[in-house]
Amino acid sequence: MKINKKLLQVLFACTITIMPLLGCTKTTSVVYAAKIVIDPVEKNLEKMSKLRNDLDDHCLELSSSKVSSKKKQKYNKLLKSFYDTATKACNISDLNSQVKAAINDGIEQLDSEKDSLKKVKGLKISKYLTALKKLKQRINAAQRTVREDNSKYVAGTENFVYDKDRAKNINDKNLYLRVNDLKKLHIPEDAYITAETYYFNEVHYTLSNQQKVTKKADGSLDLKTIHTETAAELEKKKLAKQIKQYYNTTVKKGEKYSTYNKKSINKAIKLYQKADKYLASFSTKTNVKKYRKSLKNKIGILKADKADSWRMSKKRIKISQKTLRKLGVPKDAKVKRSYNKGSLPSPVGGPKYGRCTFYEFYKGKKHVATVIVFADGYSYSMFPN
């Protein structure tokens, strides 16, 4: 078989041109180490703050509407969760000033809620108030031990030269870092002080093992660790961020589909199923598990919506122009969208109605009102802020 000489020359020239490009396709990702401050009680403190807000919201519900056993159970469950989280924080460190403050805030809030909900029976506020006060006593006893401690100074203390008044203040308030302080915080005994910063009622110590201790006049000891992230940890964090962005983008796209139209619902379901399949390819050691669970929940809700014949129906509960005027809907506003929903509670404190139709009114591109009309003729309006 004869091969054209010119063709061979062209093929050779192409190979020479392409080879350097192929050699450059491999890229190297340079990851730089980052220093982060780790507070061992931070997650528990954040959870306690959230639970306090939830308790406050449920307290308002219990005091402003008819109290159901379900609402009482939910409130009692939140009380238990707050106490359990406070106990975990105490077990990590009953000397941490922020833990003490969070428990004090909880006691103060529950004292107030106990007073406002005194007519509601079946709540366990007194039980958990007593339990929280015992935690507070435990913290006070632990701090008293620190204030009264007279063990040796941690190495490095003698290198710091204070003026006479400052030294007297630190000594009187027992703000020097002592060997027993390290033991209480489970810090290695060979750690020594490399730097310190003095304030009127507290001293911040930096230790040789990348930990920081703040000792306060009330006997509290706050511990933080400076951790240098490894390349593997940084890569894991980067991957977690990418997974989160992918999930958020998918959900944002899925929420644009109507949930009152079978064709649109099917598109949303397929989108979420495709995303779930893609996320299944990642290791379970990443943050992928919670996003897959969320997607499956969304798919389940959409399938239930699709199976709801009233929600999918094109029929609408009619409402007169006269009623719309009474509800405050502008005369020149037009219906841009209408859809059905199943059983829906009426405004707070009212009875629970059955099927209803939503009408969204617009003036041009501006949403001006939403009207909800029920099968028995009852209706009410809502207006955007």
Tab-separated table of C-alpha atoms in Angstrom:
chain	number	residue	atom	x	y	z
A	1	MET	CA	0.000	0.000	0.000
A	2	LYS	CA	1.556	3.320	-1.130
A	3	ILE	CA	1.377	6.361	1.147
A	4	ASN	CA	1.652	9.845	-0.252
A	5	LYS	CA	4.959	11.368	0.819
A	6	LYS	CA	3.420	14.797	1.249
A	7	LEU	CA	0.723	13.366	3.515
A	8	LEU	CA	3.388	11.819	5.746
A	9	GLN	CA	5.110	15.187	6.084
A	10	VAL	CA	1.856	16.870	7.091
A	11	LEU	CA	1.082	14.162	9.707
A	12	PHE	CA	4.598	14.462	11.153
A	13	ALA	CA	4.319	18.242	11.391
A	14	CYS	CA	0.943	17.940	13.166
A	15	THR	CA	2.390	15.471	15.681
A	16	ILE	CA	5.262	17.840	16.516
A	17	THR	CA	2.739	20.661	17.062
A	18	ILE	CA	0.320	18.665	19.229
A	19	MET	CA	2.799	16.856	21.501
A	20	PRO	CA	3.846	19.922	23.556
A	21	LEU	CA	0.166	20.730	24.135
A	22	LEU	CA	-0.530	17.233	25.472
A	23	GLY	CA	2.468	17.517	27.747
A	24	CYS	CA	1.021	20.676	29.283
A	25	THR	CA	-2.408	19.294	30.187
A	26	LYS	CA	-1.322	18.164	33.660
A	27	THR	CA	-1.831	20.948	36.217
A	28	THR	CA	-0.528	21.159	39.751
A	29	SER	CA	-2.805	22.556	42.465
A	30	VAL	CA	-0.798	24.458	45.067
A	31	VAL	CA	-2.534	24.511	48.453
A	32	TYR	CA	-1.219	26.861	51.104
A	33	ALA	CA	-1.445	26.013	54.806
A	34	ALA	CA	-3.874	28.139	56.788
A	35	LYS	CA	-4.004	28.804	60.526
A	36	ILE	CA	-7.414	28.563	62.178
A	37	VAL	CA	-8.497	29.147	65.777
A	38	ILE	CA	-10.433	26.257	67.306
A	39	ASP	CA	-12.750	26.918	70.247
A	40	PRO	CA	-13.832	23.541	71.717
A	41	VAL	CA	-17.194	24.864	72.969
A	42	GLU	CA	-18.103	27.004	69.941
A	43	LYS	CA	-20.540	24.543	68.293
A	44	ASN	CA	-22.410	23.922	71.544
A	45	LEU	CA	-22.672	27.661	72.219
A	46	GLU	CA	-24.093	28.264	68.723
A	47	LYS	CA	-26.638	25.477	69.252
A	48	MET	CA	-27.637	26.905	72.646
A	49	SER	CA	-28.195	30.324	71.065
A	50	LYS	CA	-30.405	28.812	68.349
A	51	LEU	CA	-32.385	26.774	70.894
A	52	ARG	CA	-32.996	29.898	72.995
A	53	ASN	CA	-34.457	31.627	69.935
A	54	ASP	CA	-36.630	28.569	69.201
A	55	LEU	CA	-37.849	28.489	72.814
A	56	ASP	CA	-38.721	32.175	72.606
A	57	ASP	CA	-40.724	31.618	69.380
A	58	HIS	CA	-42.617	28.659	70.858
A	59	CYS	CA	-43.283	30.592	74.059
A	60	LEU	CA	-45.031	33.276	71.989
A	61	GLU	CA	-47.092	30.592	70.232
A	62	LEU	CA	-48.092	28.969	73.510
A	63	SER	CA	-49.158	32.282	75.041
A	64	SER	CA	-51.013	33.681	72.006
A	65	SER	CA	-53.120	30.780	70.707
A	66	LYS	CA	-54.972	27.677	71.740
A	67	VAL	CA	-52.425	25.305	73.268
A	68	SER	CA	-52.278	21.832	71.742
A	69	SER	CA	-50.495	18.832	73.299
A	70	LYS	CA	-48.238	18.749	70.211
A	71	LYS	CA	-47.035	22.322	70.878
A	72	LYS	CA	-46.355	21.477	74.533
A	73	GLN	CA	-44.366	18.390	73.534
A	74	LYS	CA	-42.323	20.466	71.091
A	75	TYR	CA	-41.572	23.085	73.761
A	76	ASN	CA	-40.559	20.395	76.306
A	77	LYS	CA	-38.340	18.769	73.678
A	78	LEU	CA	-36.578	22.111	73.115
A	79	LEU	CA	-36.086	22.499	76.882
A	80	LYS	CA	-34.430	19.075	77.081
A	81	SER	CA	-32.245	19.791	74.055
A	82	PHE	CA	-31.072	23.106	75.584
A	83	TYR	CA	-30.194	21.412	78.883
A	84	ASP	CA	-28.430	18.480	77.163
A	85	THR	CA	-26.358	20.897	75.039
A	86	ALA	CA	-25.477	22.980	78.123
A	87	THR	CA	-24.347	19.787	79.893
A	88	LYS	CA	-22.140	18.816	76.917
A	89	ALA	CA	-20.564	22.284	76.951
A	90	CYS	CA	-19.944	21.970	80.713
A	91	ASN	CA	-18.363	18.555	80.265
A	92	ILE	CA	-15.967	20.024	77.698
A	93	SER	CA	-15.081	22.850	80.094
A	94	ASP	CA	-16.960	23.967	83.192
A	95	LEU	CA	-14.419	26.791	83.471
A	96	ASN	CA	-15.276	28.510	80.177
A	97	SER	CA	-16.676	32.024	80.680
A	98	GLN	CA	-18.883	31.813	77.567
A	99	VAL	CA	-20.482	28.573	78.761
A	100	LYS	CA	-21.275	30.248	82.079
A	101	ALA	CA	-22.771	33.272	80.302
A	102	ALA	CA	-24.891	31.078	77.978
A	103	ILE	CA	-26.285	29.097	80.928
A	104	ASN	CA	-27.033	32.309	82.837
A	105	ASP	CA	-28.869	33.671	79.781
A	106	GLY	CA	-30.851	30.425	79.578
A	107	ILE	CA	-31.823	30.585	83.268
A	108	GLU	CA	-32.895	34.218	82.921
A	109	GLN	CA	-35.001	33.439	79.827
A	110	LEU	CA	-36.684	30.372	81.346
A	111	ASP	CA	-37.485	32.330	84.533
A	112	SER	CA	-39.294	34.872	82.344
A	113	GLU	CA	-41.061	32.200	80.250
A	114	LYS	CA	-42.125	30.322	83.378
A	115	ASP	CA	-43.903	33.453	84.547
A	116	SER	CA	-45.627	34.148	81.198
A	117	LEU	CA	-46.683	30.492	80.736
A	118	LYS	CA	-47.741	29.786	84.348
A	119	LYS	CA	-51.334	29.062	83.229
A	120	VAL	CA	-50.220	26.433	80.705
A	121	LYS	CA	-50.136	22.976	82.272
A	122	GLY	CA	-47.832	20.123	81.267
A	123	LEU	CA	-44.665	22.181	80.642
A	124	LYS	CA	-41.353	21.105	82.230
A	125	ILE	CA	-39.834	24.561	82.731
A	126	SER	CA	-39.337	24.143	86.506
A	127	LYS	CA	-37.569	20.792	86.042
A	128	TYR	CA	-35.011	22.159	83.576
A	129	LEU	CA	-34.600	25.449	85.443
A	130	THR	CA	-33.552	23.484	88.528
A	131	ALA	CA	-31.181	21.347	86.423
A	132	LEU	CA	-29.590	24.434	84.814
A	133	LYS	CA	-29.094	26.064	88.224
A	134	LYS	CA	-27.217	22.941	89.353
A	135	LEU	CA	-24.922	23.319	86.326
A	136	LYS	CA	-24.354	26.932	87.365
A	137	GLN	CA	-23.426	25.764	90.889
A	138	ARG	CA	-20.976	23.274	89.364
A	139	ILE	CA	-19.354	26.082	87.323
A	140	ASN	CA	-19.140	28.377	90.379
A	141	ALA	CA	-17.465	25.614	92.415
A	142	ALA	CA	-14.940	24.902	89.632
A	143	GLN	CA	-14.077	28.606	89.308
A	144	ARG	CA	-13.702	28.956	93.079
A	145	THR	CA	-11.075	26.174	92.982
A	146	VAL	CA	-9.112	28.122	90.340
A	147	ARG	CA	-9.286	31.367	92.335
A	148	GLU	CA	-8.011	29.619	95.468
A	149	ASP	CA	-5.313	27.547	93.703
A	150	ASN	CA	-1.747	28.124	94.834
A	151	SER	CA	0.185	25.622	92.672
A	152	LYS	CA	3.421	26.521	90.832
A	153	TYR	CA	3.524	29.067	88.045
A	154	VAL	CA	3.750	27.721	84.512
A	155	ALA	CA	7.286	28.068	83.124
A	156	GLY	CA	7.891	31.382	81.404
A	157	THR	CA	5.923	33.496	83.887
A	158	GLU	CA	9.084	34.760	85.570
A	159	ASN	CA	10.276	36.264	82.258
A	160	PHE	CA	7.510	38.878	82.279
A	161	VAL	CA	8.351	42.072	84.107
A	162	TYR	CA	5.354	44.044	85.382
A	163	ASP	CA	5.281	47.436	87.043
A	164	LYS	CA	4.540	47.379	90.781
A	165	ASP	CA	0.807	48.203	90.562
A	166	ARG	CA	0.143	45.748	87.737
A	167	ALA	CA	2.040	42.927	89.445
A	168	LYS	CA	0.041	43.525	92.647
A	169	ASN	CA	-3.240	43.461	90.687
A	170	ILE	CA	-2.333	40.181	88.921
A	171	ASN	CA	-1.184	38.639	92.201
A	172	ASP	CA	-4.250	39.788	94.194
A	173	LYS	CA	-6.632	38.400	91.583
A	174	ASN	CA	-4.552	35.237	91.112
A	175	LEU	CA	-4.251	35.818	87.364
A	176	TYR	CA	-0.905	34.057	87.015
A	177	LEU	CA	-1.187	30.847	84.979
A	178	ARG	CA	-0.541	27.880	87.242
A	179	VAL	CA	0.346	24.215	86.703
A	180	ASN	CA	-3.085	23.064	87.942
A	181	ASP	CA	-4.736	25.331	85.354
A	182	LEU	CA	-2.991	23.332	82.613
A	183	LYS	CA	-4.145	20.058	84.170
A	184	LYS	CA	-7.749	21.252	84.328
A	185	LEU	CA	-7.619	22.163	80.617
A	186	HIS	CA	-5.819	18.892	79.669
A	187	ILE	CA	-2.813	20.827	78.361
A	188	PRO	CA	0.555	18.949	78.297
A	189	GLU	CA	2.625	19.681	81.410
A	190	ASP	CA	5.711	20.609	79.360
A	191	ALA	CA	3.930	23.571	77.714
A	192	TYR	CA	5.385	26.954	78.625
A	193	ILE	CA	4.356	30.578	78.114
A	194	THR	CA	5.725	32.363	75.047
A	195	ALA	CA	3.683	35.587	75.229
A	196	GLU	CA	1.059	37.314	77.339
A	197	THR	CA	-1.288	40.290	77.159
A	198	TYR	CA	-2.604	41.908	80.329
A	199	TYR	CA	-6.024	43.522	80.791
A	200	PHE	CA	-7.504	44.844	84.030
A	201	ASN	CA	-9.359	41.668	85.012
A	202	GLU	CA	-7.788	39.040	82.750
A	203	VAL	CA	-4.532	37.870	81.179
A	204	HIS	CA	-4.228	36.224	77.741
A	205	TYR	CA	-1.447	33.626	77.615
A	206	THR	CA	0.069	32.121	74.444
A	207	LEU	CA	1.683	28.725	74.992
A	208	SER	CA	4.486	26.875	73.221
A	209	ASN	CA	2.091	24.176	71.948
A	210	GLN	CA	-0.027	26.570	69.852
A	211	GLN	CA	-2.744	26.976	72.498
A	212	LYS	CA	-4.076	30.142	74.078
A	213	VAL	CA	-5.507	30.491	77.577
A	214	THR	CA	-7.398	33.478	78.938
A	215	LYS	CA	-7.469	33.542	82.738
A	216	LYS	CA	-10.056	35.844	84.330
A	217	ALA	CA	-10.490	37.212	87.830
A	218	ASP	CA	-13.697	35.198	88.419
A	219	GLY	CA	-11.691	31.975	87.981
A	220	SER	CA	-12.751	31.169	84.434
A	221	LEU	CA	-10.272	29.690	81.955
A	222	ASP	CA	-10.980	30.017	78.221
A	223	LEU	CA	-8.996	27.735	75.907
A	224	LYS	CA	-8.376	28.108	72.188
A	225	THR	CA	-6.068	26.150	69.884
A	226	ILE	CA	-4.221	27.511	66.855
A	227	HIS	CA	-4.381	24.741	64.274
A	228	THR	CA	-2.455	24.736	61.003
A	229	GLU	CA	-4.581	22.989	58.402
A	230	THR	CA	-2.922	20.294	56.333
A	231	ALA	CA	-3.124	20.157	52.546
A	232	ALA	CA	-5.586	17.246	52.851
A	233	GLU	CA	-7.843	19.260	55.192
A	234	LEU	CA	-7.794	22.239	52.862
A	235	GLU	CA	-8.663	20.035	49.882
A	236	LYS	CA	-11.546	18.499	51.860
A	237	LYS	CA	-12.840	21.966	52.757
A	238	LYS	CA	-12.541	23.063	49.126
A	239	LEU	CA	-14.494	19.987	47.971
A	240	ALA	CA	-17.166	20.583	50.625
A	241	LYS	CA	-17.591	24.134	49.352
A	242	GLN	CA	-17.950	22.917	45.751
A	243	ILE	CA	-20.584	20.328	46.779
A	244	LYS	CA	-22.535	22.997	48.673
A	245	GLN	CA	-22.425	25.378	45.682
A	246	TYR	CA	-23.627	22.597	43.363
A	247	TYR	CA	-26.520	21.774	45.714
A	248	ASN	CA	-27.545	25.446	46.112
A	249	THR	CA	-27.434	26.021	42.336
A	250	THR	CA	-29.553	22.904	41.717
A	251	VAL	CA	-32.163	23.878	44.311
A	252	LYS	CA	-32.319	27.446	43.018
A	253	LYS	CA	-33.010	26.107	39.524
A	254	GLY	CA	-35.538	23.561	40.830
A	255	GLU	CA	-37.497	26.209	42.742
A	256	LYS	CA	-38.186	28.051	39.485
A	257	TYR	CA	-40.377	25.162	38.328
A	258	SER	CA	-44.049	25.428	39.185
A	259	THR	CA	-45.346	22.922	41.741
A	260	TYR	CA	-48.913	23.230	40.414
A	261	ASN	CA	-48.254	21.675	37.027
A	262	LYS	CA	-47.426	17.979	36.442
A	263	LYS	CA	-45.091	18.668	33.538
A	264	SER	CA	-43.158	21.250	35.545
A	265	ILE	CA	-43.055	19.010	38.632
A	266	ASN	CA	-41.631	16.160	36.556
A	267	LYS	CA	-38.837	18.441	35.341
A	268	ALA	CA	-37.986	19.413	38.920
A	269	ILE	CA	-38.028	15.756	40.045
A	270	LYS	CA	-35.682	14.742	37.184
A	271	LEU	CA	-33.364	17.633	38.042
A	272	TYR	CA	-33.151	16.571	41.711
A	273	GLN	CA	-32.751	12.881	40.814
A	274	LYS	CA	-29.887	13.710	38.477
A	275	ALA	CA	-28.238	15.811	41.190
A	276	ASP	CA	-28.698	13.027	43.770
A	277	LYS	CA	-27.078	10.518	41.412
A	278	TYR	CA	-24.144	12.887	40.857
A	279	LEU	CA	-23.659	13.489	44.604
A	280	ALA	CA	-23.753	9.710	45.213
A	281	SER	CA	-20.403	9.501	43.415
A	282	PHE	CA	-18.694	11.414	46.260
A	283	SER	CA	-17.300	9.766	49.384
A	284	THR	CA	-19.612	9.707	52.410
A	285	LYS	CA	-16.723	11.233	54.372
A	286	THR	CA	-17.580	14.566	52.709
A	287	ASN	CA	-20.621	16.732	53.514
A	288	VAL	CA	-22.600	15.034	50.729
A	289	LYS	CA	-24.922	12.990	52.969
A	290	LYS	CA	-27.046	15.893	54.247
A	291	TYR	CA	-27.514	17.328	50.737
A	292	ARG	CA	-28.632	13.956	49.338
A	293	LYS	CA	-31.123	13.630	52.195
A	294	SER	CA	-32.471	17.112	51.456
A	295	LEU	CA	-32.857	16.327	47.745
A	296	LYS	CA	-34.744	13.102	48.515
A	297	ASN	CA	-37.094	15.043	50.814
A	298	LYS	CA	-37.762	17.547	48.036
A	299	ILE	CA	-38.479	14.725	45.571
A	300	GLY	CA	-40.912	13.189	48.072
A	301	ILE	CA	-42.769	16.500	48.522
A	302	LEU	CA	-43.006	17.031	44.760
A	303	LYS	CA	-44.388	13.505	44.225
A	304	ALA	CA	-47.007	14.139	46.926
A	305	ASP	CA	-47.946	17.428	45.226
A	306	LYS	CA	-48.305	15.654	41.887
A	307	ALA	CA	-50.600	13.061	43.460
A	308	ASP	CA	-52.861	15.788	44.923
A	309	SER	CA	-55.721	16.022	42.390
A	310	TRP	CA	-57.030	19.328	43.804
A	311	ARG	CA	-53.585	20.937	43.622
A	312	MET	CA	-53.218	19.789	39.992
A	313	SER	CA	-56.782	20.746	39.036
A	314	LYS	CA	-57.421	23.642	36.654
A	315	LYS	CA	-60.665	24.442	38.487
A	316	ARG	CA	-60.629	27.515	40.726
A	317	ILE	CA	-62.853	28.701	43.584
A	318	LYS	CA	-64.377	31.908	42.232
A	319	ILE	CA	-64.419	35.265	44.000
A	320	SER	CA	-66.480	38.347	43.097
A	321	GLN	CA	-65.173	41.804	42.215
A	322	LYS	CA	-67.223	43.194	45.104
A	323	THR	CA	-65.393	40.934	47.594
A	324	LEU	CA	-62.029	41.862	46.095
A	325	ARG	CA	-62.791	45.563	46.652
A	326	LYS	CA	-63.731	44.826	50.286
A	327	LEU	CA	-60.434	42.988	50.729
A	328	GLY	CA	-58.531	46.058	49.508
A	329	VAL	CA	-57.375	44.762	46.127
A	330	PRO	CA	-56.833	47.718	43.725
A	331	LYS	CA	-59.435	47.908	40.950
A	332	ASP	CA	-56.802	48.052	38.185
A	333	ALA	CA	-54.795	45.061	39.534
A	334	LYS	CA	-54.841	41.901	37.433
A	335	VAL	CA	-54.451	38.211	38.296
A	336	LYS	CA	-51.054	37.028	37.116
A	337	ARG	CA	-51.134	33.591	38.768
A	338	SER	CA	-53.674	31.373	40.530
A	339	TYR	CA	-53.247	27.954	42.129
A	340	ASN	CA	-54.963	25.529	44.479
A	341	LYS	CA	-53.908	24.234	47.868
A	342	GLY	CA	-55.333	21.622	50.176
A	343	SER	CA	-56.222	22.114	53.832
A	344	LEU	CA	-54.834	25.427	55.094
A	345	PRO	CA	-55.073	27.078	58.535
A	346	SER	CA	-56.822	30.445	58.640
A	347	PRO	CA	-55.202	33.495	60.344
A	348	VAL	CA	-53.810	32.781	63.846
A	349	GLY	CA	-56.521	31.736	66.255
A	350	GLY	CA	-59.135	31.066	63.567
A	351	PRO	CA	-60.661	27.760	62.526
A	352	LYS	CA	-58.994	25.419	60.040
A	353	TYR	CA	-60.553	25.571	56.585
A	354	GLY	CA	-60.395	23.067	53.741
A	355	ARG	CA	-59.453	23.488	50.098
A	356	CYS	CA	-58.626	26.948	48.849
A	357	THR	CA	-57.447	28.929	45.818
A	358	PHE	CA	-54.680	31.545	45.830
A	359	TYR	CA	-54.879	34.569	43.498
A	360	GLU	CA	-51.807	36.758	42.990
A	361	PHE	CA	-52.570	40.298	41.789
A	362	TYR	CA	-50.091	42.504	39.948
A	363	LYS	CA	-49.910	46.050	38.581
A	364	GLY	CA	-47.558	45.600	35.667
A	365	LYS	CA	-44.544	43.812	37.178
A	366	LYS	CA	-45.337	44.857	40.742
A	367	HIS	CA	-46.997	42.330	43.076
A	368	VAL	CA	-49.712	44.232	44.986
A	369	ALA	CA	-51.846	41.578	46.729
A	370	THR	CA	-52.560	37.883	47.324
A	371	VAL	CA	-56.109	36.729	47.984
A	372	ILE	CA	-57.010	33.344	49.447
A	373	VAL	CA	-60.572	32.101	49.004
A	374	PHE	CA	-61.961	28.925	50.598
A	375	ALA	CA	-64.663	26.558	49.390
A	376	ASP	CA	-67.167	27.876	51.964
A	377	GLY	CA	-66.754	31.427	50.660
A	378	TYR	CA	-64.461	32.710	53.425
A	379	SER	CA	-61.569	34.800	52.081
A	380	TYR	CA	-58.775	37.106	53.197
A	381	SER	CA	-56.012	39.158	51.601
A	382	MET	CA	-52.273	39.611	52.151
A	383	PHE	CA	-50.148	42.501	50.967
A	384	PRO	CA	-46.362	42.644	50.360
A	385	ASN	CA	-44.333	44.927	52.656
